[in-house]
Short mmCIF file of C-alpha atoms in Angstrom, two decimals:
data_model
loop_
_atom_site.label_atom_id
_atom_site.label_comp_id
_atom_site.label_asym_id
_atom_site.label_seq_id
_atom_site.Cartn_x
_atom_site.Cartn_y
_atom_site.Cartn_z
CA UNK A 3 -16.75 -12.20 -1.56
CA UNK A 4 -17.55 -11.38 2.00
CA UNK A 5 -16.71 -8.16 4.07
CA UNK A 6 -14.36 -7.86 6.83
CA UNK A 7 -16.81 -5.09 8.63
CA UNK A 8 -20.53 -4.42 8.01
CA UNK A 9 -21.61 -0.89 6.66
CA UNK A 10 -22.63 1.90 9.01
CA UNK A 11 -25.38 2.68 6.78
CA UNK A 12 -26.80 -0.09 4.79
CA UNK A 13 -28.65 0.56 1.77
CA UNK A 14 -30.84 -2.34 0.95
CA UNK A 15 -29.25 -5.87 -0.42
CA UNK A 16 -26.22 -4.25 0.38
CA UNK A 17 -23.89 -7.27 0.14
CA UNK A 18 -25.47 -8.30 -3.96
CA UNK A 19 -24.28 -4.08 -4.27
CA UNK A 20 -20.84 -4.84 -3.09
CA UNK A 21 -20.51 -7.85 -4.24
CA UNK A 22 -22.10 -6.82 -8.06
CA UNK A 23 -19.91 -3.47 -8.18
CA UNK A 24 -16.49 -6.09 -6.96
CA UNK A 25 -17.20 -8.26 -10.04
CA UNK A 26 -17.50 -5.36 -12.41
CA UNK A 27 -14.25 -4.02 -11.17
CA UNK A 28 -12.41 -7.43 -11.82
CA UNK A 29 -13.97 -7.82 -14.94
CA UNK A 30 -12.12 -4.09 -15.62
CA UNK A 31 -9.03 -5.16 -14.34
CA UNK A 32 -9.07 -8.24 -16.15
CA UNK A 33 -10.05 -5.88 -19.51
CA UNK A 34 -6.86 -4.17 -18.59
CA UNK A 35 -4.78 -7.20 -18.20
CA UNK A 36 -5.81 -8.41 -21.25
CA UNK A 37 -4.93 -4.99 -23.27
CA UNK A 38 -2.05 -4.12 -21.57
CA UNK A 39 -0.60 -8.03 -22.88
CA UNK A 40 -1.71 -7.25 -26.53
CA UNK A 41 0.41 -3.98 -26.20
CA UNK A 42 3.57 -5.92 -24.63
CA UNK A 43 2.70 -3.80 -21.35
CA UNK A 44 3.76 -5.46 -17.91
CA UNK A 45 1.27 -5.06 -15.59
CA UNK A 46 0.93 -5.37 -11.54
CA UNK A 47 -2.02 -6.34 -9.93
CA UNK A 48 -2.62 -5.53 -6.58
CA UNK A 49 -5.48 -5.64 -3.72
CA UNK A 50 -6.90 -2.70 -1.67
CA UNK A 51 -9.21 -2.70 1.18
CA UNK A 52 -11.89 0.12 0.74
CA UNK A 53 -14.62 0.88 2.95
CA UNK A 54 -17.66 2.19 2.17
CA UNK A 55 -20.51 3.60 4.69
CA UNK A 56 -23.70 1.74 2.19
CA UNK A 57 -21.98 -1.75 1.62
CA UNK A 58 -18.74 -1.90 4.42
CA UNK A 59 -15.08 -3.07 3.77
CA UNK A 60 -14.25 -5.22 0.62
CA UNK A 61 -11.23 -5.89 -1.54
CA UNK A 62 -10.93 -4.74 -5.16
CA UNK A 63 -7.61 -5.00 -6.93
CA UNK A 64 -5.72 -1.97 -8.33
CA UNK A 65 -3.67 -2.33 -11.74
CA UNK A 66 -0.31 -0.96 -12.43
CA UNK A 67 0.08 -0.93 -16.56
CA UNK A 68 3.80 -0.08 -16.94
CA UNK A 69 4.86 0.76 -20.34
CA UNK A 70 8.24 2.21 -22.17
CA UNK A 71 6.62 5.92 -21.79
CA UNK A 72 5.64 5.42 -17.52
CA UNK A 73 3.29 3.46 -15.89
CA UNK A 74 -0.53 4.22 -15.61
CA UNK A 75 -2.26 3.38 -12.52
CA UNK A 76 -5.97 2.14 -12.22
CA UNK A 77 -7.05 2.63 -8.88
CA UNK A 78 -10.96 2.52 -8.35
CA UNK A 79 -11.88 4.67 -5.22
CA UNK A 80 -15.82 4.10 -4.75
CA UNK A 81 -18.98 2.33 -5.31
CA UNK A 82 -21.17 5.52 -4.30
CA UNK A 83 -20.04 8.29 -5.39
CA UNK A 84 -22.62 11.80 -6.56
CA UNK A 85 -23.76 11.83 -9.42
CA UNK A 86 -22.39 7.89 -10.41
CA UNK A 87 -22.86 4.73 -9.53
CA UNK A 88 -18.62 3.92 -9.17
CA UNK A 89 -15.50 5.93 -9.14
CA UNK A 90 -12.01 4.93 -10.66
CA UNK A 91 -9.09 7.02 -10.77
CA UNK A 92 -6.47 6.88 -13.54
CA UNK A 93 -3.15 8.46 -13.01
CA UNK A 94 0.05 8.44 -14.78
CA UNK A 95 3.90 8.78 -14.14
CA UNK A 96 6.40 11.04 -14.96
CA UNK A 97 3.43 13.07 -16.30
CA UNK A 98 1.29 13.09 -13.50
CA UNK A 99 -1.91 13.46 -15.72
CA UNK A 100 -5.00 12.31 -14.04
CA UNK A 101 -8.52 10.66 -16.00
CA UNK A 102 -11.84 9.87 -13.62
CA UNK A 103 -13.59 7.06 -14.98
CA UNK A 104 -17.51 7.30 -14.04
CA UNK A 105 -19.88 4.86 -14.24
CA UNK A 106 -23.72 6.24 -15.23
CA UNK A 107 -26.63 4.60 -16.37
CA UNK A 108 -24.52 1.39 -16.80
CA UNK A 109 -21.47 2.47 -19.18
CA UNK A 110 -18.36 4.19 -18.14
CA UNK A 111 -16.76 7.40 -19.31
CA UNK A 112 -13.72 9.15 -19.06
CA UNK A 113 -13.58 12.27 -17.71
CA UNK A 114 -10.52 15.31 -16.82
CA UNK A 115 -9.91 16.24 -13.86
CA UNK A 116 -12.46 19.20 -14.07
CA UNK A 117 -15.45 16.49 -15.45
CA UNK A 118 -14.63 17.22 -19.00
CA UNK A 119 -15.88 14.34 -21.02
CA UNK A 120 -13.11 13.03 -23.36
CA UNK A 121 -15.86 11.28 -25.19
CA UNK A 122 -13.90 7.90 -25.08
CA UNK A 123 -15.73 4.32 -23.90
CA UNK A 124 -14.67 1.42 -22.09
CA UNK A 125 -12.88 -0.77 -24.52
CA UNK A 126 -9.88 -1.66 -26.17
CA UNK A 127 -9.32 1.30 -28.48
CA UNK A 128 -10.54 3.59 -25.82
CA UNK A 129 -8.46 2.55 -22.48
CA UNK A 130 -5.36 3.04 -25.43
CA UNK A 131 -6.28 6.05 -26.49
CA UNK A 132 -6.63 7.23 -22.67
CA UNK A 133 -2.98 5.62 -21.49
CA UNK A 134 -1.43 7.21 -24.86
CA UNK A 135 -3.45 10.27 -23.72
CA UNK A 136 -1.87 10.48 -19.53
CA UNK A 137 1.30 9.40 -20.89
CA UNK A 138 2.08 12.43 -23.21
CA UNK A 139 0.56 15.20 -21.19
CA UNK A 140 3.31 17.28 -19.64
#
């Protein structure tokens, strides 16, 4: 992957950062697509441009999961972030519930709004548990 601008502010090897934290993202994305097909959700997977001060401008792909309930989105937001080392935002229609994901010494969690940990990890059971869990709030 290459970037359509250079950072303001590098941080050292810069590009293997942006290009690392991209691959870990698809590898999500492709997590999700993968779930979301076992569940007989149609997805959507779009392409964002984000820019970042540390590592510039890449692409990284956002994931609509729509299922019978509403549709969840999965729309990561940044590679440096305080406190983490990436930043993805889940959100949900009609309910309009929101999850943070985190990343943190190498695993993600799911946090509220507020950075209440809902004790849930990245995988199959978990990314259910947290769709069933934006769907239903009201």
């Amino acid at each position: 992957m290459t970037s359509s601008t250079m950072p303001s502010a590098p941080v050292e090897n810069w590009e293997q950062i942006r290009d690392t934290w991209v691959a870990d993202v698809e590898s999500l994305a492709h997590d999700i697509e993968q779930w979301a097909a076992e569940n007989d959700w149609d997805i959507k997977r779009e392409s964002k441009e984000i820019t970042e001060d540390e590592i510039g401008s890449y692409h990284i792909p956002v994931v609509r999961v729509h299922t019978l309930q509403g549709r969840v989105y999965f729309e990561p937001c940044a590679r440096f972030v305080l406190g983490a080392s990436g930043r993805i935002e889940l959100s949900a229609t009609p309910t309009f519930a929101q999850v943070v994901m985190l990343r943190a010494n190498g695993s993600w969690r799911f946090l509220t709004e507020d950075l209440q940990d809902l004790n849930k990890s990245w995988s199959r059971d978990g990314f259910k548990d947290i769709v069933s869990l934006l769907l239903r709030q009201a």
